[in-house]
Each structure stands twice: as C-alpha cells, then as structure tokens.
C-alpha cells in the first residue's frame, strides 16, 4: 500500500519572509502515530497545513490519499485530514460549544440523532461536556483547546494532525488527551503530533521527525533518537531530565527503555532485585 | 522584607457564580524566586493580575482583602504607575503586543517612563540580546510565531528594569531550548540583580532547582506553600493536576518501595548521586 501522505521536495515561502520550507520529503503511512518536532519557526506548522490544503505547494508536491492537493478543495481534503490549530481561536466561530460541534457535522451525511450521539461522546471523552452551552470565547485557554480538538474529532477524519495539543493543558488534561490519542490510534487513525513537548511526544509516538529552518533533520524511531542518533538540541529541543538520568544510569547497570515514571521505576527495581539475588 | 504581601484576598469576576480566588494570603520577600503552580482554572492568572492591580482596576468584580506591592495598596495606585516597578508578562503575548515593530514595542514602555533617548536605545539593545531576538528588531510583532511573540513580550518587560517580575506561563509556546535559556536567564536576573521573580507555570522541570518557594493553588485557594522538596513530597499534587517533574516522581516511588532516599532530587545530577549511593 502506498503511503497515505507523500510530501515530495516541498518548498514554500510566505510573502516578504524567509523560505519556510526548503525541500521537504516525507512519507506517512496509514495508522502511524508520529511526532514532528522542532524550534519555533522551524516550519512544522507550515508543513502540516499542506496536508489539508490550507496551504498549497509552491514547488514540489503533496499527495494525500492519492490526491494531489493542488487539484483538491479544502472541503475534499478536510474529510481526510483534520487539523487542530495551535491557537484554538482560529477555528472556533460559533456561539456555543455544541453549535461549534454541529457546524462541523453540517456537511456530513448522517441522521441528526447519530450526529448528536457523536457530539456527546466526544465532549464527554475530552471532559468538556459541561461547557456545551457556553460561548467558546468565555472558556479558559485549556478548555478552549480541548473544545477545538473535540470539534475536529467529531468529524472522524482518517488523519488527525494536532498542532501543539498540550499547550495550556495541565497534567490531568494531558493524560486524558494522551488516552484519547491512544484510543484513536488503536482504532486505526493516523495521528500527527506537532509539538515541543518532548515527554508527550515520546510517551505516545513511535516515530520522531525533527525539523529546523525549513528542513527535516532526522526521521527515526524514537528509540534511536533516545540513543543519540539524532540531536534534539539541533532542533531546539531539550532532553527531558528523565532521559538524561536514564542515560547516566546505564553506568550503574540500570536499563530503562520506557520513559514514563513507571518504566523508569521498573528499570531501577529490576537492578535492585538483581543485586539482591547475587 | 516583603515586597508583596497579600492578605485574605478573595475575588470574583463580574457575573461569576464562584469566586476565582478565595481567602488567599501570601508574603513574598525581596529577591525571592517564587513558582506558582496548579491545574488549569485554579486561579493562577487571576493571582498574577491582582499583583499588578489589573484586578480590581481593569476587571471590576468583587474584591476583598488586601494586596500590598512595594508598600502601596493596589487599590490606591493605577496599574500603569506600578508598571515601572512591577513587570507582567501575559500568558497570551497577543494580549500585550501593540506596536508596528519589535523595536517600537520595546520603546513604548520606556518612552512612557520619560527616559532619555540614548538610555532607551541602550535598554532595547540589552533586552533584545538577553532574549536572543536581535534579528527580529524591525519585524512587526503580529507576523511573528507565537513563541517569538512570547520572547518579544518578555524583552519588552525586561527593558523596564522592574524590581518585581511577574510571568504568567511565559514559555508555554516557546521551544524547549529557548524556554530553558529564558528560565536560566530569570535565575540569573534573580540571583545577580536581586530581582524578585514570580512565575506561574505548568512546566516545572526547569524551574524547581531555582525556586525558593513553590505555591500550589487549587480552586482559588492556596493549598500548599514551601520549598520545592517540602511541596513535592506530597502525592496529592498529581491528583489535583500538578505535573511533578518525573525525576522527583521516580524518587518518591523508589522511596516508597523501600530504597533509601533522604532528599528528593531537583536536578539530574542530584538524582544520579542519590541513586548511586542507594544502589
């Protein structure tokens, strides 16, 4: 099966501004869960906006589900690729959260009762059900972010691209979002995370793409990035403390392969048991 | 000597059903580095607005109790007059950037202070350098990325040379490397120039080793205050939605499992030496 998204030698620049993308090549398979990471202004958002036709290639090409995005409408592409903006204000227009959800579904051919069920499910899953009748502008940043994510999920697109989804979310909300992303991935959705949040990206995704100055620096399985085959520093990222600790602990014969607290705990306890056994 | 003293502060926004802050008291000494944390909607932003007097002056609503900043009751002074001594970096930089270029943005506050021209120029150069955005000088803030805008907002406040710096999630949109640079810079400003720093943040990993005091807010109330080690020893922080840095969580789990850990680690170096001794 050919990749679902194929980016070939893509160039893009904004008016009066430096080139935002300089020859990007990338394939994304159906069902992948991957993260695109890099410094501010690296071109991450510009790249992802090409996937649902918000931007069109100036040179090179982007193919989504076999469709060249230059020959497709945003409406055609948006049923395939859902994009959650970094700033939720750019995508929330309605007077209430519920109307916002229904707006997205207005072009979808489904009975009203089914639409309502979908809206209910998504709002409950993201913990924003109680804001159903509130104006999106009256919500806090974190609440609004979750509503924006809900408004894309309700459309059930094959590919879901989330631009800085953890911004303004606290620990509990992040964990909840992580659970939702895992569920979507298990159901076969393709998930693209655009994020600075190294812990969040490594907890969830299998593949890490790093970018800097409009180019892809590395495209590797996360274990290889952790093992130092790609520099996070070069992409404006910082290794989380737990990574740094895990690497140093190798000298004490402690081996950690999962970067959650549970994973690190298990790694240390294994070593404790081994030394007791001696 | 306290530079900020908050006594029994309660506040509700106009038409709000529940108060945003409920009987909050806190004293911050000159030169302290204070980190305010808590889940979304806990009242962190409201708390920052109170320090500068934006509450009650701009937001109206119902305030009781007292906020004394640098010996002045915030009720008795306009926020614009406090701005020369107390700098506030907003959570959303779009809320504070108004000028046509980054340079003008920085000059705006300084001109209002009535500073001479060459002093203004000197301070702008310094701030742009400190935050590492010299190349953005002539760009319009509205065309910058969110992370870049956040840096401009920080530079604009730094240029004012404030005695107290209040930052509401100042690095939320900034890439981790620049965020680390900025937190290290805040630490330097605090330790070398004695600037009192109050930061509201979700991302605590880079901040905890600098902080003298951690204040945990939940549902409008201060639920804990203390040194990082005191505060993070409590498990229910995770339950209320505070992301305790993972190396601290790891150490707590190991301690509970019977590994000998006397002090919770705040840095990778500390965590490594604690584990080397314990294993």
Short mmCIF file of C-alpha atoms in Angstrom, two decimals, chain B residues 45-276:
data_model
loop_
_atom_site.label_atom_id
_atom_site.label_comp_id
_atom_site.label_asym_id
_atom_site.label_seq_id
_atom_site.Cartn_x
_atom_site.Cartn_y
_atom_site.Cartn_z
CA UNK B 45 -3.74 34.07 36.07
CA UNK B 46 -6.17 35.89 38.37
CA UNK B 47 -3.48 35.85 41.05
CA UNK B 48 -0.96 37.47 38.65
CA UNK B 49 -3.50 40.13 37.65
CA UNK B 50 -4.04 41.01 41.31
CA UNK B 51 -0.34 41.59 41.92
CA UNK B 52 -0.27 44.31 39.27
CA UNK B 53 -3.59 45.81 40.31
CA UNK B 54 -5.24 44.94 36.98
CA UNK B 55 -7.71 43.47 39.42
CA UNK B 56 -9.73 45.39 40.51
CA UNK B 57 -8.85 48.40 38.29
CA UNK B 58 -9.50 46.89 34.83
CA UNK B 59 -11.54 43.82 35.53
CA UNK B 60 -14.02 45.21 38.05
CA UNK B 61 -15.72 42.45 40.01
CA UNK B 62 -15.80 41.91 43.72
CA UNK B 63 -12.52 42.05 45.64
CA UNK B 64 -11.96 41.82 49.36
CA UNK B 65 -8.75 41.66 51.38
CA UNK B 66 -5.54 43.50 50.56
CA UNK B 67 -2.68 43.39 48.06
CA UNK B 68 0.33 45.47 49.11
CA UNK B 69 3.06 45.80 46.47
CA UNK B 70 6.23 47.71 47.36
CA UNK B 71 4.40 49.33 50.29
CA UNK B 72 1.49 50.50 48.18
CA UNK B 73 -2.06 49.15 48.35
CA UNK B 74 -3.00 48.23 44.75
CA UNK B 75 -6.40 49.86 45.30
CA UNK B 76 -4.64 53.22 45.69
CA UNK B 77 -2.49 53.20 42.54
CA UNK B 78 -3.17 52.84 38.82
CA UNK B 79 -1.56 49.73 37.24
CA UNK B 80 0.19 51.96 34.68
CA UNK B 81 2.10 53.62 37.53
CA UNK B 82 3.02 50.30 39.07
CA UNK B 83 4.30 49.09 35.68
CA UNK B 84 7.57 50.95 36.12
CA UNK B 85 8.45 48.71 39.07
CA UNK B 86 6.38 45.60 38.53
CA UNK B 87 6.61 43.90 35.13
CA UNK B 88 3.95 41.48 33.97
CA UNK B 89 4.36 39.06 31.08
CA UNK B 90 0.93 37.85 29.98
CA UNK B 91 0.12 34.26 29.17
CA UNK B 92 -1.01 35.18 25.68
CA UNK B 93 1.50 37.57 24.06
CA UNK B 94 -1.12 38.81 21.59
CA UNK B 95 -2.76 40.49 24.60
CA UNK B 96 0.17 42.80 25.13
CA UNK B 97 1.84 43.46 21.77
CA UNK B 98 0.54 46.56 20.06
CA UNK B 99 3.35 48.25 18.10
CA UNK B 100 4.29 48.10 14.41
CA UNK B 101 7.77 46.75 15.03
CA UNK B 102 9.56 44.85 17.77
CA UNK B 103 11.80 47.85 18.41
CA UNK B 104 8.82 50.20 18.81
CA UNK B 105 7.19 47.66 21.09
CA UNK B 106 10.17 47.80 23.41
CA UNK B 107 10.47 51.58 23.13
CA UNK B 108 6.82 52.14 24.04
CA UNK B 109 7.07 51.42 27.76
CA UNK B 110 10.43 53.20 28.04
CA UNK B 111 9.12 56.37 26.41
CA UNK B 112 6.28 56.35 28.91
CA UNK B 113 8.86 56.33 31.69
CA UNK B 114 10.29 59.52 30.20
CA UNK B 115 13.78 58.11 29.75
CA UNK B 116 16.38 59.92 27.59
CA UNK B 117 16.82 58.70 24.03
CA UNK B 118 20.22 57.02 24.36
CA UNK B 119 19.15 55.23 27.54
CA UNK B 120 16.12 53.88 25.64
CA UNK B 121 18.35 52.68 22.84
CA UNK B 122 20.76 51.05 25.28
CA UNK B 123 17.99 49.21 27.11
CA UNK B 124 16.41 47.98 23.88
CA UNK B 125 19.74 46.60 22.67
CA UNK B 126 20.33 44.89 26.00
CA UNK B 127 16.90 43.26 26.17
CA UNK B 128 16.95 42.04 22.57
CA UNK B 129 20.33 40.49 23.26
CA UNK B 130 19.27 38.91 26.54
CA UNK B 131 16.29 37.15 24.95
CA UNK B 132 18.28 36.49 21.79
CA UNK B 133 15.94 38.11 19.27
CA UNK B 134 18.15 40.86 17.82
CA UNK B 135 17.23 39.71 14.30
CA UNK B 136 13.54 40.38 14.95
CA UNK B 137 14.10 44.09 15.69
CA UNK B 138 12.35 45.52 12.61
CA UNK B 139 9.67 42.85 12.18
CA UNK B 140 6.02 43.53 13.03
CA UNK B 141 5.07 41.52 16.15
CA UNK B 142 1.79 40.48 14.52
CA UNK B 143 3.68 38.48 11.88
CA UNK B 144 5.83 36.52 14.31
CA UNK B 145 5.19 33.00 15.55
CA UNK B 146 3.60 32.64 18.97
CA UNK B 147 6.89 31.60 20.51
CA UNK B 148 8.69 34.59 19.01
CA UNK B 149 5.91 36.90 20.22
CA UNK B 150 6.32 35.48 23.69
CA UNK B 151 10.01 36.35 23.59
CA UNK B 152 9.21 39.90 22.45
CA UNK B 153 6.75 40.30 25.33
CA UNK B 154 9.43 39.15 27.78
CA UNK B 155 12.03 41.51 26.27
CA UNK B 156 9.61 44.45 26.48
CA UNK B 157 9.04 43.86 30.17
CA UNK B 158 12.74 43.28 30.91
CA UNK B 159 13.63 46.58 29.28
CA UNK B 160 11.65 48.34 32.00
CA UNK B 161 14.12 47.05 34.63
CA UNK B 162 11.39 46.00 37.05
CA UNK B 163 12.00 45.28 40.74
CA UNK B 164 9.40 42.55 40.64
CA UNK B 165 8.88 40.40 37.58
CA UNK B 166 5.58 38.51 37.30
CA UNK B 167 5.32 36.00 34.47
CA UNK B 168 2.16 34.06 33.61
CA UNK B 169 3.24 30.89 31.80
CA UNK B 170 5.96 32.81 29.97
CA UNK B 171 7.37 29.91 27.98
CA UNK B 172 4.27 27.90 27.14
CA UNK B 173 4.68 28.43 23.39
CA UNK B 174 8.44 28.61 23.25
CA UNK B 175 10.58 25.70 22.10
CA UNK B 176 12.28 23.83 24.94
CA UNK B 177 15.79 25.11 24.27
CA UNK B 178 14.74 28.78 24.26
CA UNK B 179 12.50 28.09 27.26
CA UNK B 180 15.46 26.69 29.16
CA UNK B 181 17.53 29.73 28.17
CA UNK B 182 14.81 32.04 29.44
CA UNK B 183 14.38 30.24 32.77
CA UNK B 184 18.15 30.26 33.26
CA UNK B 185 18.15 33.91 32.45
CA UNK B 186 15.38 34.56 35.02
CA UNK B 187 17.53 32.75 37.55
CA UNK B 188 20.49 34.97 36.71
CA UNK B 189 18.38 38.10 36.96
CA UNK B 190 17.15 36.90 40.33
CA UNK B 191 20.49 35.82 41.80
CA UNK B 192 22.71 38.56 40.35
CA UNK B 193 20.45 41.60 40.29
CA UNK B 194 18.16 40.64 43.14
CA UNK B 195 15.00 40.97 41.05
CA UNK B 196 12.04 39.27 42.74
CA UNK B 197 10.62 36.71 40.31
CA UNK B 198 7.11 35.26 40.47
CA UNK B 199 6.33 32.73 37.73
CA UNK B 200 3.09 30.84 37.14
CA UNK B 201 3.94 27.65 35.23
CA UNK B 202 2.77 24.16 34.32
CA UNK B 203 6.20 23.04 33.14
CA UNK B 204 8.17 22.81 36.35
CA UNK B 205 11.18 20.71 35.33
CA UNK B 206 13.50 23.62 34.58
CA UNK B 207 12.27 25.85 37.38
CA UNK B 208 12.30 23.78 40.54
CA UNK B 209 16.02 23.96 41.19
CA UNK B 210 15.87 27.79 41.09
CA UNK B 211 12.78 28.23 43.21
CA UNK B 212 12.92 29.34 46.84
CA UNK B 213 9.23 28.78 47.25
CA UNK B 214 6.54 26.81 45.47
CA UNK B 215 2.94 27.91 45.90
CA UNK B 216 0.23 25.47 44.87
CA UNK B 217 -3.17 26.93 44.01
CA UNK B 218 -6.26 24.80 43.51
CA UNK B 219 -9.84 26.00 43.05
CA UNK B 220 -8.92 29.53 44.08
CA UNK B 221 -7.19 28.55 47.32
CA UNK B 222 -3.52 28.19 48.23
CA UNK B 223 -3.28 24.53 49.21
CA UNK B 224 0.49 24.34 49.81
CA UNK B 225 3.46 26.65 50.23
CA UNK B 226 7.03 25.63 50.89
CA UNK B 227 10.41 24.75 49.45
CA UNK B 228 10.31 22.52 46.35
CA UNK B 229 11.33 19.46 48.39
CA UNK B 230 8.63 20.07 51.01
CA UNK B 231 5.91 20.63 48.46
CA UNK B 232 6.78 17.78 46.08
CA UNK B 233 6.89 15.25 48.89
CA UNK B 234 3.10 15.36 48.79
CA UNK B 235 1.42 12.85 46.48
CA UNK B 236 -1.90 14.56 46.09
CA UNK B 237 -0.30 17.19 43.83
CA UNK B 238 -0.60 14.77 40.92
CA UNK B 239 -4.23 14.17 41.79
CA UNK B 240 -5.06 17.86 41.58
CA UNK B 241 -3.25 18.13 38.23
CA UNK B 242 0.23 19.44 39.07
CA UNK B 243 2.91 17.76 36.95
CA UNK B 244 5.62 16.94 39.47
CA UNK B 245 8.89 16.62 37.46
CA UNK B 246 9.43 12.97 36.55
CA UNK B 247 12.76 12.51 38.29
CA UNK B 248 11.08 13.63 41.52
CA UNK B 249 8.16 11.27 40.91
CA UNK B 250 10.63 8.46 40.29
CA UNK B 251 12.49 9.17 43.53
CA UNK B 252 9.23 9.24 45.50
CA UNK B 253 8.15 5.88 44.04
CA UNK B 254 11.53 4.34 44.85
CA UNK B 255 11.44 5.71 48.37
CA UNK B 256 8.03 4.12 48.92
CA UNK B 257 9.40 0.83 47.60
CA UNK B 258 12.00 0.91 50.39
CA UNK B 259 15.01 2.37 48.56
CA UNK B 260 16.97 4.69 50.82
CA UNK B 261 16.36 8.23 49.58
CA UNK B 262 16.74 11.03 52.13
CA UNK B 263 16.27 14.07 49.94
CA UNK B 264 14.16 14.38 46.81
CA UNK B 265 16.37 15.32 43.83
CA UNK B 266 15.76 18.60 42.00
CA UNK B 267 18.38 18.10 39.28
CA UNK B 268 19.63 15.17 37.17
CA UNK B 269 22.97 15.39 38.98
CA UNK B 270 21.28 15.05 42.37
CA UNK B 271 19.11 12.18 41.16
CA UNK B 272 22.15 10.34 39.83
CA UNK B 273 24.19 10.69 43.01
CA UNK B 274 21.23 9.68 45.21
CA UNK B 275 20.74 6.53 43.13
CA UNK B 276 24.44 5.76 43.02
#
